[in-house]
Tab-separated table of N, CA and C in Angstrom:
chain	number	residue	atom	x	y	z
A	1	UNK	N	76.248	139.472	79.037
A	1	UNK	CA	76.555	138.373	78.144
A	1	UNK	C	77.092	137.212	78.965
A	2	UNK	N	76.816	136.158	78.640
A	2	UNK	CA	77.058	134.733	79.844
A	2	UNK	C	78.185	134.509	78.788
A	3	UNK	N	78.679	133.412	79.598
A	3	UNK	CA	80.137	133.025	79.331
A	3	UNK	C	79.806	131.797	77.857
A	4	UNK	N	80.329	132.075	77.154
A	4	UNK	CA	80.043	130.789	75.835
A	4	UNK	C	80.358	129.267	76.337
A	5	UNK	N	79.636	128.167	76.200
A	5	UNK	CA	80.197	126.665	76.415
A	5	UNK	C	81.269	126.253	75.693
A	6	UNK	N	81.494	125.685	76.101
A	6	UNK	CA	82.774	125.607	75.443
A	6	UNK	C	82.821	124.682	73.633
A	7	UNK	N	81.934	124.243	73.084
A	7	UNK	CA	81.763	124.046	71.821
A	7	UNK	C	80.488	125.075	70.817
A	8	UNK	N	80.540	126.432	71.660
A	8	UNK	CA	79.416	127.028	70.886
A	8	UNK	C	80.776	128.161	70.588
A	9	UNK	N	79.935	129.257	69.370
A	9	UNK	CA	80.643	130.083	69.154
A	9	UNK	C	80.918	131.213	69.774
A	10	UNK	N	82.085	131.332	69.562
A	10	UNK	CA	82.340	132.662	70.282
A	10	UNK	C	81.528	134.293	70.166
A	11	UNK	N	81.095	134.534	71.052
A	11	UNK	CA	80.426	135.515	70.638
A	11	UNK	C	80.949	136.944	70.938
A	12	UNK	N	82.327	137.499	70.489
A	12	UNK	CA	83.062	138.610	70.497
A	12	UNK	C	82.613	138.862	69.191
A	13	UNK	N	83.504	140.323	69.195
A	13	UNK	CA	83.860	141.033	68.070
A	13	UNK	C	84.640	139.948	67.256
A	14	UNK	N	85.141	140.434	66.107
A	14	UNK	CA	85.824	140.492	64.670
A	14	UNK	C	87.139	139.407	65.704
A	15	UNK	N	88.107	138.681	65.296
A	15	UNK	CA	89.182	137.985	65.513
A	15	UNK	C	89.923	138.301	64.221
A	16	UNK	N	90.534	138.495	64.403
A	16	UNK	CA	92.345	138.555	63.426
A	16	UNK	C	92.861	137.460	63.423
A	17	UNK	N	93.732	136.814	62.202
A	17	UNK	CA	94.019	135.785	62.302
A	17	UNK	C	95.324	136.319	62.820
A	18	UNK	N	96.150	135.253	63.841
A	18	UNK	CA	97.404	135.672	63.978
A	18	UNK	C	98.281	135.043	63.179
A	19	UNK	N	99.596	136.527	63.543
A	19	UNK	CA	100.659	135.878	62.266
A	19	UNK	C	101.876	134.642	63.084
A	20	UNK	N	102.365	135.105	61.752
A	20	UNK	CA	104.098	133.977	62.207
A	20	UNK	C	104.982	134.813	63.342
A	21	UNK	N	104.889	135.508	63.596
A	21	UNK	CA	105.946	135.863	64.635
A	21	UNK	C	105.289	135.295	65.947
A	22	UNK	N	104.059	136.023	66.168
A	22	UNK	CA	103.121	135.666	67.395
A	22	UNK	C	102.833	133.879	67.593
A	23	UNK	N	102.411	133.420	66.252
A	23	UNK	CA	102.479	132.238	66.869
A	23	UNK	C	103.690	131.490	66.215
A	24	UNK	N	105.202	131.597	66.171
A	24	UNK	CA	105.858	131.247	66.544
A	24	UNK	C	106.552	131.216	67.844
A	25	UNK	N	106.214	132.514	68.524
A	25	UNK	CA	106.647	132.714	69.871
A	25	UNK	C	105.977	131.783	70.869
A	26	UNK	N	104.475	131.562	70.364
A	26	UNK	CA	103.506	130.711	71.660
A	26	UNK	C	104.508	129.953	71.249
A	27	UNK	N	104.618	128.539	70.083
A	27	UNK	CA	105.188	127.620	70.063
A	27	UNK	C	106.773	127.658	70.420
A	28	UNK	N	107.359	128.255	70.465
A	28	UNK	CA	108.524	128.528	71.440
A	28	UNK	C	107.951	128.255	72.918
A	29	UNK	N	107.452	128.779	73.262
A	29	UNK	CA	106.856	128.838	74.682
A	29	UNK	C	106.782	127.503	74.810
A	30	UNK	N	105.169	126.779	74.162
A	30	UNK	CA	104.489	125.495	74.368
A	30	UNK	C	106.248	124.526	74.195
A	31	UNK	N	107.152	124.639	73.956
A	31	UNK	CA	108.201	123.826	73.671
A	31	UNK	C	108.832	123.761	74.847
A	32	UNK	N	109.347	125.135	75.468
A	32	UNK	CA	109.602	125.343	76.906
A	32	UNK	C	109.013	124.593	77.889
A	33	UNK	N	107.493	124.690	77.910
A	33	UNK	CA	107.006	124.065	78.657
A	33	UNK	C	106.864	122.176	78.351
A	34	UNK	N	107.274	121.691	77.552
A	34	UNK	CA	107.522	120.203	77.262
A	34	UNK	C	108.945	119.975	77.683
A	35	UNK	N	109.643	120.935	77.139
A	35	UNK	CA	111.064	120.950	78.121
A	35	UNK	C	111.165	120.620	79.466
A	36	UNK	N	110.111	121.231	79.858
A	36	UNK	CA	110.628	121.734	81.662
A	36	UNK	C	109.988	120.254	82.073
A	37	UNK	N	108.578	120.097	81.475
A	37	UNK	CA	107.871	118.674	81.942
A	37	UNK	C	108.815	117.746	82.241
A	38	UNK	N	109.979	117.690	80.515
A	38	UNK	CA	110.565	116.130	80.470
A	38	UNK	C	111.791	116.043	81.459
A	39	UNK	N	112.338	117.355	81.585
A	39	UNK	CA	112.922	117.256	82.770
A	39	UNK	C	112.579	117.268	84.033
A	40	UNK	N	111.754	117.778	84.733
A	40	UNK	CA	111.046	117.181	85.626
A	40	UNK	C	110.453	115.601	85.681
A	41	UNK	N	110.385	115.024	84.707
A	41	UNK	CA	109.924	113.237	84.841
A	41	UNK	C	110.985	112.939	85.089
A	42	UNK	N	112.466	113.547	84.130
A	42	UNK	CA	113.765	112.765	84.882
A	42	UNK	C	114.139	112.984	85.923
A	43	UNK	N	113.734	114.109	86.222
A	43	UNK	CA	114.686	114.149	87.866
A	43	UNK	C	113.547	113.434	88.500
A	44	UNK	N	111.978	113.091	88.523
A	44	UNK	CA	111.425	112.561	89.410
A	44	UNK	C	111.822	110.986	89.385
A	45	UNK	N	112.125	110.559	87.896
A	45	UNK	CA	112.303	108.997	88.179
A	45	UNK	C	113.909	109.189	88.576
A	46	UNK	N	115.186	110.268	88.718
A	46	UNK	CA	116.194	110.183	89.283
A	46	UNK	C	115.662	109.806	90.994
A	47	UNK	N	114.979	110.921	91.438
A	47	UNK	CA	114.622	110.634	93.088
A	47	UNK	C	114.248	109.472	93.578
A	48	UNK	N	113.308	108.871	92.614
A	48	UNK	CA	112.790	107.354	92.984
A	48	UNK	C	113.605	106.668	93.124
A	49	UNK	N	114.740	106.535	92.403
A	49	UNK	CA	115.872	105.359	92.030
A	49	UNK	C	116.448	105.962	93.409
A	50	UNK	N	116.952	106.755	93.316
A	50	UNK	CA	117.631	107.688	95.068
A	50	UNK	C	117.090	107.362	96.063
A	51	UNK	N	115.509	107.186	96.348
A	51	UNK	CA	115.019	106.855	97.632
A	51	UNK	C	114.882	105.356	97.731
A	52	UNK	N	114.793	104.751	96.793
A	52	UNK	CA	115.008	103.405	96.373
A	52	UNK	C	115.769	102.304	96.702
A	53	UNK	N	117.396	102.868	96.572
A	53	UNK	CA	118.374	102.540	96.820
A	53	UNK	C	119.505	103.553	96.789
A	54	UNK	N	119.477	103.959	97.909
A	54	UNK	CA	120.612	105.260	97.917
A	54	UNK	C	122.066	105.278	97.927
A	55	UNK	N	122.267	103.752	97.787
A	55	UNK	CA	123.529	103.286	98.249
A	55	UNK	C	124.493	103.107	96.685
A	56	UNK	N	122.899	102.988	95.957
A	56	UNK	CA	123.870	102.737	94.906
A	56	UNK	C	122.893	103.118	93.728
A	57	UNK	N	123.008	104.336	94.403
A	57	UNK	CA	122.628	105.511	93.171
A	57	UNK	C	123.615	105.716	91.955
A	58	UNK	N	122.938	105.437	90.416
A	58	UNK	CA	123.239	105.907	89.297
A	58	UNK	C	122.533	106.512	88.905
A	59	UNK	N	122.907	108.026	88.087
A	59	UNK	CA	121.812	108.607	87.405
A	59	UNK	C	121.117	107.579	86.209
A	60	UNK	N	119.616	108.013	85.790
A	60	UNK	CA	118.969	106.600	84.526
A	60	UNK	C	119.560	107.064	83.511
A	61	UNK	N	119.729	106.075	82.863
A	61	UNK	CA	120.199	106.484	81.261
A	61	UNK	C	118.806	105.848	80.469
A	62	UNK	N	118.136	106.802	80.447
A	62	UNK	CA	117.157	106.654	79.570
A	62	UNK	C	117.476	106.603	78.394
A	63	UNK	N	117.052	105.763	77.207
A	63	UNK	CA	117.334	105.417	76.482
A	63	UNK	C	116.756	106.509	75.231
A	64	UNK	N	117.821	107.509	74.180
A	64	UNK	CA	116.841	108.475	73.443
A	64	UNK	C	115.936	108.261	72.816
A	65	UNK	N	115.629	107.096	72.122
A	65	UNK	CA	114.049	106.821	71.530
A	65	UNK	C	112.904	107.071	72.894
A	66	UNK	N	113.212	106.858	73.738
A	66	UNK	CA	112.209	106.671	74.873
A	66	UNK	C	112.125	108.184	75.412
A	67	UNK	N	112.991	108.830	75.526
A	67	UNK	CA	113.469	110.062	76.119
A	67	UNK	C	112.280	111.349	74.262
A	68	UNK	N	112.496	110.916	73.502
A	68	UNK	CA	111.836	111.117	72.113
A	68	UNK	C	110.148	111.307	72.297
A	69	UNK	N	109.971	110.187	72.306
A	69	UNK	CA	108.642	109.066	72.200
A	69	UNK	C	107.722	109.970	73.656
A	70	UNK	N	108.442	110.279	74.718
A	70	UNK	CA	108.106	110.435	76.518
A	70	UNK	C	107.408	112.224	75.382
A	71	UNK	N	108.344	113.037	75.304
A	71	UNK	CA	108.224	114.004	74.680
A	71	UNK	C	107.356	114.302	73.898
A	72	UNK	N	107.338	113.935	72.542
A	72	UNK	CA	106.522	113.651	71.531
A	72	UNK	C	104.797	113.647	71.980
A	73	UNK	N	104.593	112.501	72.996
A	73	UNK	CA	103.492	112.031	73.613
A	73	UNK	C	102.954	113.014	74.370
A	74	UNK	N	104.145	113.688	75.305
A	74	UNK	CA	103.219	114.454	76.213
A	74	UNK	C	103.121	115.925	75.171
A	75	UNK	N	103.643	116.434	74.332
A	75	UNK	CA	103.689	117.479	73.518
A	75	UNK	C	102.185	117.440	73.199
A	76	UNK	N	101.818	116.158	71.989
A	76	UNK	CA	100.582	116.173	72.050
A	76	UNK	C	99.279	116.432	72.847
A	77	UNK	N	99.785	115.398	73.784
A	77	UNK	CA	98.232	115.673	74.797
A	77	UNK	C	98.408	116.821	75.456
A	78	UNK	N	99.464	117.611	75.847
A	78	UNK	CA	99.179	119.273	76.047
A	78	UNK	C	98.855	120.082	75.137
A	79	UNK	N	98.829	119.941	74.019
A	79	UNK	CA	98.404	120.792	73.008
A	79	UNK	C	96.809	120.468	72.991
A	80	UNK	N	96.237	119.108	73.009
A	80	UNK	CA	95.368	118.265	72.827
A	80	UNK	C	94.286	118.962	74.030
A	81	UNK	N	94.655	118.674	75.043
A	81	UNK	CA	93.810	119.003	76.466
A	81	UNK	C	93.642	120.540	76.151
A	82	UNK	N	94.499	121.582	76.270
A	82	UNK	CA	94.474	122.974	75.934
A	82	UNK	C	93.626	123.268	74.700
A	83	UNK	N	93.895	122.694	73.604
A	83	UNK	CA	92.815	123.535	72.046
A	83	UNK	C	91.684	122.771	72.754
A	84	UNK	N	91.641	121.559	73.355
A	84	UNK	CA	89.405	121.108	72.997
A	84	UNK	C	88.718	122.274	74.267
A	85	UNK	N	89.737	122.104	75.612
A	85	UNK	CA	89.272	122.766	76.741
A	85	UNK	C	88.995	124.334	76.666
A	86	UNK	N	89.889	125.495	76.262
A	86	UNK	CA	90.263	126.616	76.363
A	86	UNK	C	90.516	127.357	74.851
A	87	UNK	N	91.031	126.291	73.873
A	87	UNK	CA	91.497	126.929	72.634
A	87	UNK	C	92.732	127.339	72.190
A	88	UNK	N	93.448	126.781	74.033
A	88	UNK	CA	95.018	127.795	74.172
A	88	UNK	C	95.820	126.942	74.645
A	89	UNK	N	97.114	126.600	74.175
A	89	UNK	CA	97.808	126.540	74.973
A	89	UNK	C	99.124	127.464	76.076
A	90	UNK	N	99.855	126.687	76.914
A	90	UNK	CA	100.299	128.139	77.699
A	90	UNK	C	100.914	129.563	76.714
A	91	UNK	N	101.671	128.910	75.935
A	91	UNK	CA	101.772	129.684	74.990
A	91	UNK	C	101.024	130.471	74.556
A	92	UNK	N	99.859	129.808	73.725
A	92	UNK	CA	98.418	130.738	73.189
A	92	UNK	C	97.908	131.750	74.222
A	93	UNK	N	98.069	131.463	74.797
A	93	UNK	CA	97.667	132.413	76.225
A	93	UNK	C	98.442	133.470	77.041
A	94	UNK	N	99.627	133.125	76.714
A	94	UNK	CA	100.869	134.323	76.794
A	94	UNK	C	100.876	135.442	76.159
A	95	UNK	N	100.603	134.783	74.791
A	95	UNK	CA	100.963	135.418	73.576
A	95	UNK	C	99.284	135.990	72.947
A	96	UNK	N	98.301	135.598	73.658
A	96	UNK	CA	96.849	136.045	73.165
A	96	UNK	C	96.071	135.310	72.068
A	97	UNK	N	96.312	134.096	71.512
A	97	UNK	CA	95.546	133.360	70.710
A	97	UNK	C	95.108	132.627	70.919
A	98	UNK	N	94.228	132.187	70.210
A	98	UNK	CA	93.074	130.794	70.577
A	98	UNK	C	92.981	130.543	69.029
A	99	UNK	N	92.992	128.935	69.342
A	99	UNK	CA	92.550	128.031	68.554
A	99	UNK	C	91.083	127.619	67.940
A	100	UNK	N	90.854	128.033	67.038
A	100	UNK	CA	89.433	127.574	66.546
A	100	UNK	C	88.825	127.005	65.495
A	101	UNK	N	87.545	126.401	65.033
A	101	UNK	CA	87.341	126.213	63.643
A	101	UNK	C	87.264	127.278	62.689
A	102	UNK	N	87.033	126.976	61.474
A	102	UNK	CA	86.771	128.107	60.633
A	102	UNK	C	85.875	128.746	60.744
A	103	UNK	N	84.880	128.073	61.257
A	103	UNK	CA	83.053	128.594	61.832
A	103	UNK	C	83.300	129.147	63.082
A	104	UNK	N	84.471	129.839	64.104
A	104	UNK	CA	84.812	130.144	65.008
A	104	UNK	C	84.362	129.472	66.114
A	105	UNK	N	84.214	127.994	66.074
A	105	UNK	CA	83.821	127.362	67.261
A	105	UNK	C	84.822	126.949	67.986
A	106	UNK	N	84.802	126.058	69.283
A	106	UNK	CA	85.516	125.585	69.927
A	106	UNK	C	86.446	124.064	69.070
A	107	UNK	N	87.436	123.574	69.091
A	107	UNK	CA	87.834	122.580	68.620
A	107	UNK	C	87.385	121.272	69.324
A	108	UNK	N	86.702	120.009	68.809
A	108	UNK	CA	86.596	118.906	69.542
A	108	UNK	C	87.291	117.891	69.871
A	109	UNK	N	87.437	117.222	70.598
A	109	UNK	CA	88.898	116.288	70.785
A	109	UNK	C	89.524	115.456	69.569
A	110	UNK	N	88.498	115.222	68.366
A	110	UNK	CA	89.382	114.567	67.358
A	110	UNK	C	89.965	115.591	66.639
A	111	UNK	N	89.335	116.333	66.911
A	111	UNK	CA	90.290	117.288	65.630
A	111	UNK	C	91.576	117.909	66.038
A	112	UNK	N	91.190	118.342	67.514
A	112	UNK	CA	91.903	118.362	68.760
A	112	UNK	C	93.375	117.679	68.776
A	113	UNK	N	93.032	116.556	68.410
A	113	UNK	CA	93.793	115.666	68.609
A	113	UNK	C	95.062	115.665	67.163
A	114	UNK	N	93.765	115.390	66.005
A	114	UNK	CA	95.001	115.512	64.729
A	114	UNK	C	95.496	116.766	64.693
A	115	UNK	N	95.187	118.248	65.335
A	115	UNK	CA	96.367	119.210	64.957
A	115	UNK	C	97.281	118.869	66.341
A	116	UNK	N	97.265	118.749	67.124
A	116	UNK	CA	98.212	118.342	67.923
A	116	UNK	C	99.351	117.324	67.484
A	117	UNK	N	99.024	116.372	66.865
A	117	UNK	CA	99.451	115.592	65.934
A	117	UNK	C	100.533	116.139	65.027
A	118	UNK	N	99.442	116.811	64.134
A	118	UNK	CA	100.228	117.324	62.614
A	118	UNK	C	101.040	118.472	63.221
A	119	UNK	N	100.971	119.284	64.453
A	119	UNK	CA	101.796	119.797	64.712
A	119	UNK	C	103.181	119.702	65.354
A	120	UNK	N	102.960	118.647	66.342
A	120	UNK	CA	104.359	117.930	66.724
A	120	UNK	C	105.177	117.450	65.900
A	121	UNK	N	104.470	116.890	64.928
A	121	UNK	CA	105.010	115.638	63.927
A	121	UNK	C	105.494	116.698	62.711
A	122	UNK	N	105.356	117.772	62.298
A	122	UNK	CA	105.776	118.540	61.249
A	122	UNK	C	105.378	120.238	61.569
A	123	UNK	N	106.291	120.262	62.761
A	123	UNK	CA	106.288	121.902	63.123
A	123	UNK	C	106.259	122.984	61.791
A	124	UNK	N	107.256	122.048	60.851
A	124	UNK	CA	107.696	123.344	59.944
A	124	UNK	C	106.262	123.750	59.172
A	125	UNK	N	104.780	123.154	59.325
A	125	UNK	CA	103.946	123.798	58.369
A	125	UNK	C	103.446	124.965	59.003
A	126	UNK	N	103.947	125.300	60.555
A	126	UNK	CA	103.823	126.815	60.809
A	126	UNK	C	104.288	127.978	59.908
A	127	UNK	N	105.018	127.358	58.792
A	127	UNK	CA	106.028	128.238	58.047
A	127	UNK	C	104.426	129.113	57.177
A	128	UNK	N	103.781	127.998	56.632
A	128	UNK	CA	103.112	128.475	55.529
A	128	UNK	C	102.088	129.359	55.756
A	129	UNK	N	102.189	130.015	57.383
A	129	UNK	CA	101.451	131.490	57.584
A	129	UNK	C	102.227	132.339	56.901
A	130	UNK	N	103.358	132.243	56.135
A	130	UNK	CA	103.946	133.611	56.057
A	130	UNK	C	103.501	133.566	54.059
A	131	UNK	N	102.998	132.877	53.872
A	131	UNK	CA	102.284	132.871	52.563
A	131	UNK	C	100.957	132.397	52.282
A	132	UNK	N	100.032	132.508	53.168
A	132	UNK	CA	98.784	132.543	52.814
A	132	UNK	C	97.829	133.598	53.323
A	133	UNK	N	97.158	134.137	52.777
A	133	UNK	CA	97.049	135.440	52.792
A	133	UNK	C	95.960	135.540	53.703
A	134	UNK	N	94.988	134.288	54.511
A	134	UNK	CA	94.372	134.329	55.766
A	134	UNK	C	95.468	133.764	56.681
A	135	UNK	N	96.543	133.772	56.968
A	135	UNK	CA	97.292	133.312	57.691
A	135	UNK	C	96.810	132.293	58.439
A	136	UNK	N	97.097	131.065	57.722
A	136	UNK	CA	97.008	129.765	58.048
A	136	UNK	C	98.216	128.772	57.975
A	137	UNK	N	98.010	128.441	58.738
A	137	UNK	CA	99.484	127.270	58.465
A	137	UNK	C	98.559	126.139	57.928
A	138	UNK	N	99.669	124.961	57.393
A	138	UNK	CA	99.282	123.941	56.627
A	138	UNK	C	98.336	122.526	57.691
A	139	UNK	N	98.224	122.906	59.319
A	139	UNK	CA	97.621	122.519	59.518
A	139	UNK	C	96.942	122.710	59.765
A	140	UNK	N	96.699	124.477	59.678
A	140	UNK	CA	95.003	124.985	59.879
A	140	UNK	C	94.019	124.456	58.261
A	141	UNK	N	95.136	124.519	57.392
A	141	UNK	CA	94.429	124.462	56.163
A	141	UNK	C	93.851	122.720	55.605
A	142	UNK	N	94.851	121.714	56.714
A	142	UNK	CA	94.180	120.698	56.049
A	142	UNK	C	92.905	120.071	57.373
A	143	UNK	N	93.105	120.632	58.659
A	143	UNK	CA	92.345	120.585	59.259
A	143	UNK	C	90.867	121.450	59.489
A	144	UNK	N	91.291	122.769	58.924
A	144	UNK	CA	90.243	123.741	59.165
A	144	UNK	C	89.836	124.192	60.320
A	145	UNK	N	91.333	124.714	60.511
A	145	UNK	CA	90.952	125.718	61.755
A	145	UNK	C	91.707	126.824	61.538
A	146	UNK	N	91.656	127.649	62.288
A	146	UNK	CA	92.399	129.115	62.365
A	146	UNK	C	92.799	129.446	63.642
A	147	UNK	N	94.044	130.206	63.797
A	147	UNK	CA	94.671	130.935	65.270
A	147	UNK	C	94.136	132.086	65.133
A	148	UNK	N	93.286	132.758	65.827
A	148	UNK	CA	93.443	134.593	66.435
A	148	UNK	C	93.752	134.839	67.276
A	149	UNK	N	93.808	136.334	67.006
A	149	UNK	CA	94.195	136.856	68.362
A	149	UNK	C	92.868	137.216	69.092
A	150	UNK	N	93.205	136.773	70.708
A	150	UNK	CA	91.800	136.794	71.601
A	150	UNK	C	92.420	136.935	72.552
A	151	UNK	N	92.259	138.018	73.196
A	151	UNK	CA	92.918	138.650	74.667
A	151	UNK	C	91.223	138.610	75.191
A	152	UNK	N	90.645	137.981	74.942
A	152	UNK	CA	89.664	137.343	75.998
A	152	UNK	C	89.383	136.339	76.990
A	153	UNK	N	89.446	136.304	78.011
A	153	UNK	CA	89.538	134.816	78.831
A	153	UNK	C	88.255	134.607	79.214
A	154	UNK	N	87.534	133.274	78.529
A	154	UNK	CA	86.145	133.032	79.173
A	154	UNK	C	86.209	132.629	80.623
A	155	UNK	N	85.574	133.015	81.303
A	155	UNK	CA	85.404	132.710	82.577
A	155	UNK	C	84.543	131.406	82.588
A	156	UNK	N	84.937	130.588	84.303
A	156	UNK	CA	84.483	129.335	84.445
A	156	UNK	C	83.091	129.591	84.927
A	157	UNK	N	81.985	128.528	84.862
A	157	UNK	CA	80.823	128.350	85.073
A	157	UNK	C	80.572	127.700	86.308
Protein backbone atom coordinates (compact mmCIF):
# COMPACT_ATOMS: atom_id res chain seq x y z
CA UNK A 1 0.00 0.00 0.00
CA UNK A 2 1.77 3.50 -1.00
CA UNK A 3 1.64 6.20 1.32
CA UNK A 4 -1.83 8.42 0.84
CA UNK A 5 -1.22 12.31 -0.53
CA UNK A 6 -1.87 14.24 1.60
CA UNK A 7 -5.58 15.52 0.52
CA UNK A 8 -6.81 11.96 -0.51
CA UNK A 9 -8.39 9.61 1.89
CA UNK A 10 -7.08 7.73 4.25
CA UNK A 11 -6.97 4.37 3.43
CA UNK A 12 -6.81 2.40 6.99
CA UNK A 13 -9.13 0.52 8.85
CA UNK A 14 -12.26 1.87 10.86
CA UNK A 15 -11.01 5.35 13.01
CA UNK A 16 -12.70 6.01 16.39
CA UNK A 17 -13.60 9.24 17.10
CA UNK A 18 -11.53 10.44 20.02
CA UNK A 19 -12.84 11.46 23.31
CA UNK A 20 -12.47 14.44 25.84
CA UNK A 21 -9.84 13.20 27.95
CA UNK A 22 -7.44 12.28 24.95
CA UNK A 23 -8.03 15.29 23.21
CA UNK A 24 -7.94 17.41 26.04
CA UNK A 25 -4.55 16.15 26.91
CA UNK A 26 -3.14 16.85 23.09
CA UNK A 27 -4.51 20.40 23.75
CA UNK A 28 -2.74 20.65 27.02
CA UNK A 29 0.27 19.63 25.21
CA UNK A 30 -0.31 21.95 21.87
CA UNK A 31 -0.55 24.84 24.82
CA UNK A 32 2.83 23.75 26.29
CA UNK A 33 4.26 23.96 23.23
CA UNK A 34 2.95 27.82 22.51
CA UNK A 35 4.23 28.32 25.97
CA UNK A 36 7.69 27.27 25.45
CA UNK A 37 7.65 29.16 21.78
CA UNK A 38 6.53 32.55 23.56
CA UNK A 39 9.09 32.20 25.89
CA UNK A 40 11.70 31.49 23.80
CA UNK A 41 10.80 34.83 21.46
CA UNK A 42 11.31 36.61 24.86
CA UNK A 43 14.37 35.49 25.87
CA UNK A 44 15.52 35.77 22.11
CA UNK A 45 14.42 39.47 21.81
CA UNK A 46 15.98 39.66 25.72
CA UNK A 47 19.57 38.51 23.99
CA UNK A 48 19.26 40.95 21.15
CA UNK A 49 18.69 43.94 23.42
CA UNK A 50 21.91 42.23 25.53
CA UNK A 51 24.14 41.98 22.53
CA UNK A 52 22.91 45.26 21.45
CA UNK A 53 23.76 47.22 24.22
CA UNK A 54 25.11 45.40 27.14
CA UNK A 55 25.80 48.25 29.12
CA UNK A 56 22.53 49.04 29.62
CA UNK A 57 20.64 46.09 29.63
CA UNK A 58 16.87 46.12 30.77
CA UNK A 59 14.80 43.18 30.60
CA UNK A 60 11.61 44.20 27.57
CA UNK A 61 8.52 44.89 29.04
CA UNK A 62 6.47 43.76 26.46
CA UNK A 63 3.43 45.12 26.54
CA UNK A 64 0.34 42.23 27.49
CA UNK A 65 -1.88 42.89 24.53
CA UNK A 66 1.21 42.24 22.39
CA UNK A 67 2.59 39.44 24.61
CA UNK A 68 -1.59 38.07 23.91
CA UNK A 69 -1.88 38.88 20.21
CA UNK A 70 2.33 37.21 19.71
CA UNK A 71 0.50 33.99 21.28
CA UNK A 72 -2.83 33.88 19.93
CA UNK A 73 -1.12 34.25 16.31
CA UNK A 74 1.42 31.76 16.61
CA UNK A 75 -1.21 29.22 18.41
CA UNK A 76 -3.04 29.43 15.23
CA UNK A 77 -0.60 28.95 12.56
CA UNK A 78 0.74 25.85 14.57
CA UNK A 79 -2.37 24.30 14.72
CA UNK A 80 -2.91 25.62 11.03
CA UNK A 81 0.51 24.22 9.43
CA UNK A 82 0.04 20.75 11.50
CA UNK A 83 -4.02 19.83 10.59
CA UNK A 84 -3.47 20.88 6.46
CA UNK A 85 0.22 19.10 6.50
CA UNK A 86 -0.06 15.86 8.82
CA UNK A 87 -3.61 16.17 10.49
CA UNK A 88 -1.66 16.51 13.90
CA UNK A 89 -0.52 18.62 15.96
CA UNK A 90 2.48 17.86 18.53
CA UNK A 91 -0.04 17.05 20.75
CA UNK A 92 -2.24 14.98 18.20
CA UNK A 93 0.68 13.01 17.75
CA UNK A 94 1.62 12.31 21.34
CA UNK A 95 -1.57 11.47 22.17
CA UNK A 96 -2.48 9.47 18.61
CA UNK A 97 -5.06 11.65 16.73
CA UNK A 98 -5.48 13.20 13.54
CA UNK A 99 -7.54 15.70 12.31
CA UNK A 100 -9.91 15.13 9.48
CA UNK A 101 -13.03 15.82 7.38
CA UNK A 102 -16.10 13.98 7.85
CA UNK A 103 -15.36 12.18 4.43
CA UNK A 104 -12.00 11.19 6.25
CA UNK A 105 -9.87 13.35 4.11
CA UNK A 106 -7.01 15.48 4.76
CA UNK A 107 -8.02 19.16 6.01
CA UNK A 108 -7.23 22.12 3.46
CA UNK A 109 -5.71 25.32 4.55
CA UNK A 110 -9.04 27.26 4.78
CA UNK A 111 -10.66 25.11 6.77
CA UNK A 112 -7.37 24.51 8.30
CA UNK A 113 -7.27 27.70 9.12
CA UNK A 114 -10.98 28.45 10.63
CA UNK A 115 -10.61 25.45 13.17
CA UNK A 116 -7.43 26.77 14.25
CA UNK A 117 -9.25 29.87 14.66
CA UNK A 118 -12.46 28.67 16.36
CA UNK A 119 -10.19 26.80 18.45
CA UNK A 120 -7.88 29.35 19.95
CA UNK A 121 -10.57 31.85 20.06
CA UNK A 122 -13.14 29.52 22.09
CA UNK A 123 -11.24 26.47 23.54
CA UNK A 124 -14.23 25.75 25.71
CA UNK A 125 -16.25 24.10 22.56
CA UNK A 126 -13.86 21.12 23.23
CA UNK A 127 -16.34 20.68 26.09
CA UNK A 128 -19.19 19.56 23.74
CA UNK A 129 -17.37 16.06 23.03
CA UNK A 130 -18.59 15.02 26.26
CA UNK A 131 -22.26 15.30 24.85
CA UNK A 132 -22.43 14.37 21.45
CA UNK A 133 -22.67 11.06 20.85
CA UNK A 134 -20.04 11.03 17.64
CA UNK A 135 -17.77 12.91 19.79
CA UNK A 136 -17.43 16.11 18.24
CA UNK A 137 -16.71 19.29 19.62
CA UNK A 138 -18.54 22.42 18.47
CA UNK A 139 -15.87 23.04 16.10
CA UNK A 140 -15.84 19.81 14.49
CA UNK A 141 -19.59 20.27 14.19
CA UNK A 142 -19.72 23.71 12.65
CA UNK A 143 -16.75 23.03 10.55
CA UNK A 144 -17.12 19.35 9.71
CA UNK A 145 -14.47 17.62 10.77
CA UNK A 146 -13.70 14.92 13.24
CA UNK A 147 -10.55 13.87 15.67
CA UNK A 148 -9.56 9.96 15.68
CA UNK A 149 -7.57 8.01 16.96
CA UNK A 150 -4.64 7.09 14.35
CA UNK A 151 -1.47 5.59 15.70
CA UNK A 152 -0.54 5.62 12.07
CA UNK A 153 2.27 7.81 10.75
CA UNK A 154 2.21 8.29 6.93
CA UNK A 155 5.50 8.17 5.75
CA UNK A 156 7.26 10.93 3.50
CA UNK A 157 7.44 10.55 -0.32
Amino acid sequence: MTAPTPHSALGQTEQRPAGIVTRSLAAGIDLAVVIVVCSVAYLGLALARLAWAPTSFTWPDVPFLASVAFAFAFAVLYLTIGWVTTGRSYGGYVMGLRVLTNGHRMLRWAQSFLRAVFCVFFPVGLAWVIFSPKRRSLQDVVLRTTVVYDWHVVADS
